[in-house]
XYZ file of C-alpha atoms in Angstrom:
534
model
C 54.623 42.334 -64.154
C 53.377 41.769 -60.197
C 55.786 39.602 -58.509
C 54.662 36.816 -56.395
C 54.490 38.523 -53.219
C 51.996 41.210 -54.790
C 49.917 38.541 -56.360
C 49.670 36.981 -52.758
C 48.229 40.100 -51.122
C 45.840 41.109 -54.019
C 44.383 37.156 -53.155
C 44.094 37.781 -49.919
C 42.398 41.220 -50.019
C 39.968 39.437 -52.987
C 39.419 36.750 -50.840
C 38.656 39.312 -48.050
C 36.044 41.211 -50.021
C 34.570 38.026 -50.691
C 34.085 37.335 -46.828
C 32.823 40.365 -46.204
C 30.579 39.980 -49.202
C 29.244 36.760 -48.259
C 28.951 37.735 -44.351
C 26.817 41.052 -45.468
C 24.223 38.285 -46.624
C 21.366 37.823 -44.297
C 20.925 34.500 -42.629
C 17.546 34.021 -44.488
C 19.780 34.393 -47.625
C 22.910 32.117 -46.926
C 19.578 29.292 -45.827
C 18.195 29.947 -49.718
C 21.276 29.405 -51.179
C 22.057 26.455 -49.580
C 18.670 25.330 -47.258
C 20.303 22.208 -45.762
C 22.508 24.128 -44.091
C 21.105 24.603 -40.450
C 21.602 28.366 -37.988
C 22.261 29.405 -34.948
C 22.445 32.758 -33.479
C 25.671 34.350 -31.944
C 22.481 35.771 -29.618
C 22.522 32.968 -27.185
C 26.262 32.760 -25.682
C 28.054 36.049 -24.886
C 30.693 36.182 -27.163
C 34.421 37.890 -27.011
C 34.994 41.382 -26.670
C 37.452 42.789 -29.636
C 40.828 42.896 -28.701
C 41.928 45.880 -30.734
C 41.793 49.435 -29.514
C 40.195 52.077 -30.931
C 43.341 53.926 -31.104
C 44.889 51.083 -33.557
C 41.463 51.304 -35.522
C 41.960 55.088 -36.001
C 45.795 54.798 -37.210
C 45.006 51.612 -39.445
C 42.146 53.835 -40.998
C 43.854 57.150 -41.570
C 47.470 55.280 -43.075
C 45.003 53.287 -45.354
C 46.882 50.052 -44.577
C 43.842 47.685 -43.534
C 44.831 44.519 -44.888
C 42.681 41.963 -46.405
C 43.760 39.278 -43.863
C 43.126 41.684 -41.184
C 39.841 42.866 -42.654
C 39.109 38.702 -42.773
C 40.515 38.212 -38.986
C 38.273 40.960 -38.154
C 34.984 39.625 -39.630
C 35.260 36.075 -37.707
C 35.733 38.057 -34.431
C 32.547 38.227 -32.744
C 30.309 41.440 -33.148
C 29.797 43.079 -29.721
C 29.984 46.881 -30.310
C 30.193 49.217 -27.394
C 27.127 50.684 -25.231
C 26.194 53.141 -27.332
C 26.151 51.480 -30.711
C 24.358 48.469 -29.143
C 21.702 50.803 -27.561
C 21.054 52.474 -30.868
C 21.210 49.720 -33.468
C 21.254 46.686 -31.107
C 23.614 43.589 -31.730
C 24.387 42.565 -35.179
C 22.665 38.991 -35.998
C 25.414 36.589 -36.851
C 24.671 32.990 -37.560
C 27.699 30.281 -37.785
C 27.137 26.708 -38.816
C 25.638 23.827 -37.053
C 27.219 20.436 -38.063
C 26.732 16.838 -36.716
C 29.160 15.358 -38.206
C 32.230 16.785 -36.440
C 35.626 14.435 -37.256
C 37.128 15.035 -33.584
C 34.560 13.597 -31.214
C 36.441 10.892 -30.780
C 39.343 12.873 -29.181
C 36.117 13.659 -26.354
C 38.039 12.670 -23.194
C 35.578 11.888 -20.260
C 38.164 10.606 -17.440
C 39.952 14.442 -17.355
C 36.835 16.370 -17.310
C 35.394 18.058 -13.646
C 32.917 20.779 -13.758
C 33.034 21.108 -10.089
C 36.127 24.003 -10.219
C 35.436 27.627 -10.518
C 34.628 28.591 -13.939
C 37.695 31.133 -14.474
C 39.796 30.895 -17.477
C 43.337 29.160 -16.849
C 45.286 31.942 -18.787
C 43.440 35.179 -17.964
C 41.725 34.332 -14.553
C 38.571 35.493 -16.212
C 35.285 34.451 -15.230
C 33.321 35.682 -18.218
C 32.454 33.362 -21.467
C 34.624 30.603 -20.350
C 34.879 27.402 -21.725
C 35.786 24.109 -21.074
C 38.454 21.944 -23.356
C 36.767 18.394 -23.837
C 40.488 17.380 -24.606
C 42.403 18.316 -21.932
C 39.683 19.138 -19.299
C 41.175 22.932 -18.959
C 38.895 26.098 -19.167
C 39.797 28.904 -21.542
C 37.954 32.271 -22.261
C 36.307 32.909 -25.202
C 36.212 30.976 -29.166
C 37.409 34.224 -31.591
C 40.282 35.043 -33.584
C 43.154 35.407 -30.618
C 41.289 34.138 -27.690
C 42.707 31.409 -25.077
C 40.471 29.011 -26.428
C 41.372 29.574 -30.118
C 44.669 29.348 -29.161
C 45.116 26.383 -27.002
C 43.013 24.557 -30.338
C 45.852 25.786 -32.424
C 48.787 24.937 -30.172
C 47.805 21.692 -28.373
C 45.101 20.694 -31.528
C 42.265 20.053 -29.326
C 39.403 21.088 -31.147
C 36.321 20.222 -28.916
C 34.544 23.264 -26.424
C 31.602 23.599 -24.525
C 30.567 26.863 -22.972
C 29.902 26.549 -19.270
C 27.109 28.481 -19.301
C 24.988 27.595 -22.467
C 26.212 23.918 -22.600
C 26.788 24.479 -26.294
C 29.813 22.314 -28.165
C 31.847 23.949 -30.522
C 34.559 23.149 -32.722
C 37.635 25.021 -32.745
C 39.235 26.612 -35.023
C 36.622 26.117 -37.302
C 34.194 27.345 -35.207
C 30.910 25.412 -35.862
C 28.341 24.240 -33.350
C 28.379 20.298 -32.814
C 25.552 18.921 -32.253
C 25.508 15.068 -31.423
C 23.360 12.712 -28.844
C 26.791 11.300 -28.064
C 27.270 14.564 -26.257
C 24.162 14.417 -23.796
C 25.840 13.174 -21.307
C 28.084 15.943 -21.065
C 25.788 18.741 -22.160
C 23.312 18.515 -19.443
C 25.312 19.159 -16.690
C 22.747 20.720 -14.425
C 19.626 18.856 -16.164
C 17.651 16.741 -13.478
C 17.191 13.603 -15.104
C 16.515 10.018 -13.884
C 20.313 8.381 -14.749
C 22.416 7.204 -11.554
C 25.354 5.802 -13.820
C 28.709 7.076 -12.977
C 31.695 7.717 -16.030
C 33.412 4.677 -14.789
C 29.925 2.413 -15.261
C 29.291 2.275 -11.719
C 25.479 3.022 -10.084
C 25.108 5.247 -7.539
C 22.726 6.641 -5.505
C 21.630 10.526 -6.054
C 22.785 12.003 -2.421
C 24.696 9.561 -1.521
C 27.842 10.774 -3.570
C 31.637 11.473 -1.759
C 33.071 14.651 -1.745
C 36.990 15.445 -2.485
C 39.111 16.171 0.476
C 40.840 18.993 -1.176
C 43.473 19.602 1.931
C 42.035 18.912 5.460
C 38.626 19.806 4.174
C 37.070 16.805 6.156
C 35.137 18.552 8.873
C 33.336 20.435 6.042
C 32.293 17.289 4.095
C 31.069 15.943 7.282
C 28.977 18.941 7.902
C 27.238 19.152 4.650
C 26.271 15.548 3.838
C 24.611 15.757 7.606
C 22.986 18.968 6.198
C 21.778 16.864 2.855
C 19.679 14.138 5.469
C 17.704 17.517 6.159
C 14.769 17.383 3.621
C 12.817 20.519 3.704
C 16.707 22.291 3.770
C 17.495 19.804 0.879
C 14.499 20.835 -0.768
C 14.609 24.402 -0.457
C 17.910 24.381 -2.174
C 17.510 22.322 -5.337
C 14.998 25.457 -6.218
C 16.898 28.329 -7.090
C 14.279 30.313 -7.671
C 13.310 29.626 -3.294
C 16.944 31.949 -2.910
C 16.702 34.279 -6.124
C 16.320 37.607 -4.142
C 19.779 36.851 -2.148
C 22.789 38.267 -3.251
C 25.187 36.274 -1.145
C 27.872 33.593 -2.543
C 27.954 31.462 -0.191
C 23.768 30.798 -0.093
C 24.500 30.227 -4.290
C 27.027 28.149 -3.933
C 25.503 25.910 -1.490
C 22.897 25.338 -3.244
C 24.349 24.953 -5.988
C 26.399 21.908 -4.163
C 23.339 20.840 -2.713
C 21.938 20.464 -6.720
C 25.238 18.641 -7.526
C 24.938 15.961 -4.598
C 21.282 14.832 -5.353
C 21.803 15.457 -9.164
C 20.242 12.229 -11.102
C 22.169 12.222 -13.551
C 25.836 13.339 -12.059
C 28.799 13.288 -14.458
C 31.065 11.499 -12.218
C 29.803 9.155 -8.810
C 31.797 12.123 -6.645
C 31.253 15.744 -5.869
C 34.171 18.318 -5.761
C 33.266 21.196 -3.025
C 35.666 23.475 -4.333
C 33.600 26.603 -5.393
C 31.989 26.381 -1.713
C 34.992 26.337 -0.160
C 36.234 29.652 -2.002
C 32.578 31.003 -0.699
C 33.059 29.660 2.467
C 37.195 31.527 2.527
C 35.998 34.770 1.203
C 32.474 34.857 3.751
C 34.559 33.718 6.985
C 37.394 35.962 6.484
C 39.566 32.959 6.057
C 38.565 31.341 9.798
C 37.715 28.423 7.614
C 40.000 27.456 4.989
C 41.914 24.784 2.595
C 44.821 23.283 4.605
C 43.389 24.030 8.106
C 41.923 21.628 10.253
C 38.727 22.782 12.010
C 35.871 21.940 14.188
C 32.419 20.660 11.876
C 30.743 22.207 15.481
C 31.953 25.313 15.397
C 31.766 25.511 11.095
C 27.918 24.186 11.227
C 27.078 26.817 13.667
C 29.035 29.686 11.687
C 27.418 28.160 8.531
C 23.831 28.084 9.857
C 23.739 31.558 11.177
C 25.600 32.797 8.123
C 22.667 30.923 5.744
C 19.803 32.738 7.908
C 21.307 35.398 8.022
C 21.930 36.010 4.169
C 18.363 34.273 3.073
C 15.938 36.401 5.962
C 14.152 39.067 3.984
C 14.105 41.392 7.040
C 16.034 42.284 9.794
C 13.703 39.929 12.153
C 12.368 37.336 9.713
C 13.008 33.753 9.700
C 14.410 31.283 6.696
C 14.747 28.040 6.263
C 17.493 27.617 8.975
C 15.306 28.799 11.741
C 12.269 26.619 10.376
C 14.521 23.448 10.446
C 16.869 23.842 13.473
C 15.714 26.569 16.519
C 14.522 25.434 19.460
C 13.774 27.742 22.582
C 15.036 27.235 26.216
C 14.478 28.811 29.490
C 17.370 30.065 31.507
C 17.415 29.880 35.036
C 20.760 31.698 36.283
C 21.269 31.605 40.490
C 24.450 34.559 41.001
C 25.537 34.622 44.381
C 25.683 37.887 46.943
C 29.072 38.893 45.984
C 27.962 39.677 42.414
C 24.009 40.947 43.650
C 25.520 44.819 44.163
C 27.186 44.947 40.332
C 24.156 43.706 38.863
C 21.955 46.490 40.844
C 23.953 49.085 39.633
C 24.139 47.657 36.091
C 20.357 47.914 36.335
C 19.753 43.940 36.129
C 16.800 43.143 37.500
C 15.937 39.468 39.301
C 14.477 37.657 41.853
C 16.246 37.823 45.129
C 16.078 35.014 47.336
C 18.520 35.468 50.711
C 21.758 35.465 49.169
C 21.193 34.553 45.606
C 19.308 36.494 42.663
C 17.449 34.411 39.913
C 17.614 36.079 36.727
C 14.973 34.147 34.338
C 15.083 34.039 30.552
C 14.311 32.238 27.018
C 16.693 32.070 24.323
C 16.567 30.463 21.227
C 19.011 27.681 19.854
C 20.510 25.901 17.082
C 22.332 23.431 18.930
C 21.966 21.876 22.551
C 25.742 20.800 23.728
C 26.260 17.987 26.028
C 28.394 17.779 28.783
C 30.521 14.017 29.047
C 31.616 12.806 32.305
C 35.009 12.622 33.312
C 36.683 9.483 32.116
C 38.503 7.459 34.762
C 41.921 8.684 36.034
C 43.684 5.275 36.671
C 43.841 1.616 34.142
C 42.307 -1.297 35.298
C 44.011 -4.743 36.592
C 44.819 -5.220 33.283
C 46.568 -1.624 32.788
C 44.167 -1.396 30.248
C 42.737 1.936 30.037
C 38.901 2.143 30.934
C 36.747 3.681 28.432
C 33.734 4.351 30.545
C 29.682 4.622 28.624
C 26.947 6.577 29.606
C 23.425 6.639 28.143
C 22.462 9.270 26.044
C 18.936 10.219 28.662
C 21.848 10.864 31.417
C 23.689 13.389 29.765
C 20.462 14.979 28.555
C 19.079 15.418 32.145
C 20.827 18.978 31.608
C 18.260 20.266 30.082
C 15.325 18.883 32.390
C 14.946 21.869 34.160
C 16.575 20.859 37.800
C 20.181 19.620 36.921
C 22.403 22.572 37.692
C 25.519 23.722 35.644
C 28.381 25.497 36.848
C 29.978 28.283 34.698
C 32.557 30.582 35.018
C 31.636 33.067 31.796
C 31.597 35.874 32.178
C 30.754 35.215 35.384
C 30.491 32.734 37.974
C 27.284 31.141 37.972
C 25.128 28.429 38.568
C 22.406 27.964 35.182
C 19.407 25.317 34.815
C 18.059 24.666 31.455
C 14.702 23.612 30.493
C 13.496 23.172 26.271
C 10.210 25.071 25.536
C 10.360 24.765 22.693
C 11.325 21.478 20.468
C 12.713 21.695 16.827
C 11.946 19.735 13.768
C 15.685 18.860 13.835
C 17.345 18.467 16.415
C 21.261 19.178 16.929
C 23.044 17.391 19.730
C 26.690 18.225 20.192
C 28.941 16.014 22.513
C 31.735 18.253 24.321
C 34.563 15.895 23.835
C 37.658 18.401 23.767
C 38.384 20.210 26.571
C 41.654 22.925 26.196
C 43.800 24.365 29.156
C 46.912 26.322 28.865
C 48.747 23.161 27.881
C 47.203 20.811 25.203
C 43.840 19.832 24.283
C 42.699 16.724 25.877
C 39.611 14.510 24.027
C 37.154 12.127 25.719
C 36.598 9.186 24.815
C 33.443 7.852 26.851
C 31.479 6.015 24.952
C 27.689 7.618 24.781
C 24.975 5.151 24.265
C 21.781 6.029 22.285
C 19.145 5.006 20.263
C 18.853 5.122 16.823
C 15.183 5.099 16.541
C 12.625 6.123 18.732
C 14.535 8.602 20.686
C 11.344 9.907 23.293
C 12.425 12.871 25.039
C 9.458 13.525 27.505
C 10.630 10.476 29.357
C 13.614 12.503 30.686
C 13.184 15.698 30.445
C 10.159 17.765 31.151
C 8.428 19.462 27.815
C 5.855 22.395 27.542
C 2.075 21.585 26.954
C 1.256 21.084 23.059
C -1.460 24.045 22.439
C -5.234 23.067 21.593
C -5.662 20.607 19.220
C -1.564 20.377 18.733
C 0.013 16.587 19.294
C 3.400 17.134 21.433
C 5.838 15.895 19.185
C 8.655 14.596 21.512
C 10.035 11.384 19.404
C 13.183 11.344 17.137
C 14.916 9.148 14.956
C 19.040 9.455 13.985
C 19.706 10.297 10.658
C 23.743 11.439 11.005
C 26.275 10.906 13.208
C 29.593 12.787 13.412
C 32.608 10.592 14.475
C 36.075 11.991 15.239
C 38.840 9.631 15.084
C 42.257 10.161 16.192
C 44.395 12.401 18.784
C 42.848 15.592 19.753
C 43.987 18.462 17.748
C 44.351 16.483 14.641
C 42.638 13.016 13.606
C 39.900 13.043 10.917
C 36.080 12.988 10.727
C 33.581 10.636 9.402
C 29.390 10.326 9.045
C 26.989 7.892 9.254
C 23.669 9.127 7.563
C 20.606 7.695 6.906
C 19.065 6.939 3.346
C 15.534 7.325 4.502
C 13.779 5.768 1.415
C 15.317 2.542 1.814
C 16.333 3.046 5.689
C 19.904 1.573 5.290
C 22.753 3.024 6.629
C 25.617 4.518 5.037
C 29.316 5.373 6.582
C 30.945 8.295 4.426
C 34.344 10.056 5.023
C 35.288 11.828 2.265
C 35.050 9.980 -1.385
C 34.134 6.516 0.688
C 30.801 5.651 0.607
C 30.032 2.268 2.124
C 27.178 0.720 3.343
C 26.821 -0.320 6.537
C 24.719 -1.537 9.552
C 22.693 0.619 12.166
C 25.109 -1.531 14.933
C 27.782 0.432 14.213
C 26.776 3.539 13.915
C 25.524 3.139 17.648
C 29.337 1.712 18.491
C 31.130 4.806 17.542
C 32.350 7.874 19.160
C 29.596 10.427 18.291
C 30.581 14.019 18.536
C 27.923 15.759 16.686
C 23.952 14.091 15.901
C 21.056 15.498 14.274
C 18.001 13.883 14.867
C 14.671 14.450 13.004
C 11.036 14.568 14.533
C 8.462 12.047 14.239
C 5.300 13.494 12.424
């Protein structure tokens, strides 16, 4: 007589040889036994990798001890044999049930879930077949027997998943495929669709979306929703198939940040930079990081040169950076006669006018910087201090071919500038901080300027337009960088322009406000970009 533990295992091991019975069926069998019953294919999500050695297969075969509930755990893992096996036989066509009636869609909870983190698993630190607890908002690898998913459904009983990269829902431990219109919403996460309704029933406006200030991430969100009021850049980058060939991080995940702010149909009214930011850590070496204050000047120039960079197809070809942004100037640089006999040995050639050589040259530019005049030493009658303005034509007289500019690097000189060449966007950077071996010391003149209608060949001589070509000279504003605060510290806002309406918007950070084209001409501009009149 078998005693109750023996009749136990004999169950288990007939109800194992029944699984694999039933499993050995082909899918066009399991549909005629039971043709309401609807398929899917294991085919379209990579699935988990087994868990078990093959030196604990070998032992389990040769003692003879393979369990029925082993032999059952085994079945429900995922089939995914090794290179060889798949090369010869190919990958074993599974098919699991699609239901859409699932019981726990009403555990679904919308307010925890973010999509903007890195997909890695929260146990393993895997990026591979993750997915994303609808519950709890955490991301887990895999849905088999013994993954992190299967698991955390087990431990914490949250039983709805969706796989980051196919979008499918799950159910878990079960294991069936949802399928529901309730879950739209959440399944087309990186679907372009015309819906600007934001999970707290708010509208907002595709582009015009605030991005988290992780730690001192400010200057960075300044930077890129300046660079997302540049169309054709804007454009190139919600088509990944423009940036396909490139192999670089950082060019993916800026555009895919760049998909995320003019989504139409965003999850949430707010945009979370963090993947960039890892892109933009790992690319920099770190010179830009979360939890260090930095310069949106300096980052926008490492960023642009790092984009062209990355996205040229050749060693001298030109991207979308170049397209948008470079200009050309001509160099005129007087050295006096004390540094005439280094350069003659050095081989420098120039033109040599009594004691000063002109060395002449063109060089291309992102960015024209702008040099602020000294603010007042003393307070008024009031002992108020005076916050001087200057017009924005005065401090652009730099460029205009005459105005001369004293440097001291490398060496002392004296330098003209004239533009040859105008951009389609144009980059003007106010030099505001100035550092000596004590402290860094801000200026706060005012600079006046228009914010439409800016007409450069009124101040500053331009080259004649080739045949047939209309000299393009007029610009309107369409950002404005504002630092506010002591130097060495403060914060950063942006005004930018939503051209299809023409209204102004003030943004710092996960504020978005609208606002009037007054003030953005009333506030301390440190960085502009203005775009050319066609």
């Amino acid at each position: 007589m078998k005693t109750a533990r023996e009749e136990s295992e004999d169950a288990a091991n007939a109800e194992g040889v029944a699984k694999r019975q039933k499993l050995d069926q082909s899918p066009q069998q399991l549909a005629f036994e039971n043709p309401l019953l609807p398929l899917a294919s294991y085919d379209d999500d990579e699935e988990e990798v087994r868990e078990r050695s093959d030196r604990d297969r070998a032992t389990d075969v040769n003692d003879g001890k393979l369990e029925g509930i082993n032999a059952l755990i085994e079945d429900e893992y995922d089939d995914e044999d090794d290179e060889e096996s798949r090369a010869e036989q190919g990958r074993r066509s599974r098919s699991i049930e699609v239901r859409r009636d699932c019981p726990y869609l009403d555990t679904v909870n919308r307010q925890v879930l973010d999509f903007d983190f890195e997909k890695f698993c929260s146990v393993s630190l895997s990026n591979l077949n993750v997915y994303a607890c609808l519950v709890c908002g955490k991301y887990f690898q895999g849905r088999g027997p013994k993954s992190h998913a299967y698991t955390h459904s087990l431990e914490a009983g949250h039983h709805v998943y969706i796989n980051l990269c196919t979008e499918k829902v799950y159910c878990l431990p079960d294991g069936y495929e949802v399928i529901d219109p309730s879950l739209d919403d959440i399944r087309h996460i990186d679907q372009n669709r015309q819906w600007s309704r934001a999970l707290d029933g708010s509208d907002y406006l595709p582009g015009m979306v605030g991005l988290n200030n992780i730690k001192e991430t400010d200057f960075v969100n300044v930077t890129i929703q300046s660079l997302m009021r540049v169309t054709p850049l804007r454009n190139f980058f919600l088509i990944p198939d423009n940036y396909a060939h490139c192999k670089s991080q950082l060019v993916h995940r800026f555009g895919e940040l760049t998909q995320k702010i003019w989504h139409a149909r965003n999850f949430k009214g707010q945009v979370s930079p963090h993947e960039f930011l890892q892109a933009v850590m790992k690319a920099s070496g770190k010179t830009y990081r979360i939890g260090a204050q930095s310069d949106p000047v300096r980052f926008i120039s490492w960023l642009l040169q790092t984009l062209h960079r990355d996205l040229r197809r050749s060693k001298n070809g030109s991207s979308i950076i170049h397209q948008c942004f470079q200009g050309e100037l001509e160099v005129v640089k007087e050295i006096h006669s004390k540094h005439i006999g280094e350069k003659k040995e050095n081989g420098d050639n120039g033109n040599d006018a009594g004691n000063v050589i002109l060395e002449t040259s063109k060089m291309p530019f992102l960015m024209l910087g702008l040099d602020l005049p000294p603010p007042p030493l003393f307070k008024d009658i009031m002992e108020k201090n005076i916050i001087p303005q200057v017009p924005l034509f005065n401090i652009l007289k730099k460029f205009d071919g005459e105005t001369v500019t004293e440097v001291v690097r490398p060496d002392t000189a004296r330098m003209r500038y004239r533009v040859t060449k105008l951009p389609q966007y144009l980059i003007l950077h106010m030099l505001r901080f100035t550092r000596n071996n004590f402290f860094v010391e801000k200026n706060p003149t005012l600079v006046n300027f228009p914010v439409k209608n800016l007409e450069l060949k009124d101040y500053i001589p331009l080259p004649v337009p080739k045949d047939k070509e209309k000299l393009r000279s007029k610009y309107d504003l369409i950002a404005n960088i504002v630092h506010d605060g002591k130097p060495g510290g403060g914060s950063y806002r942006v005004f930018v322009q939503r051209k299809s309406e023409e209204l102004w918007y003030e943004m710092q950070d996960l504020h978005v406000s609208e606002t009037l084209p007054q003030m953005v001409a009333l506030s301390e501009a440190y960085m502009q970009i203005y775009e050319q009149q066609q």
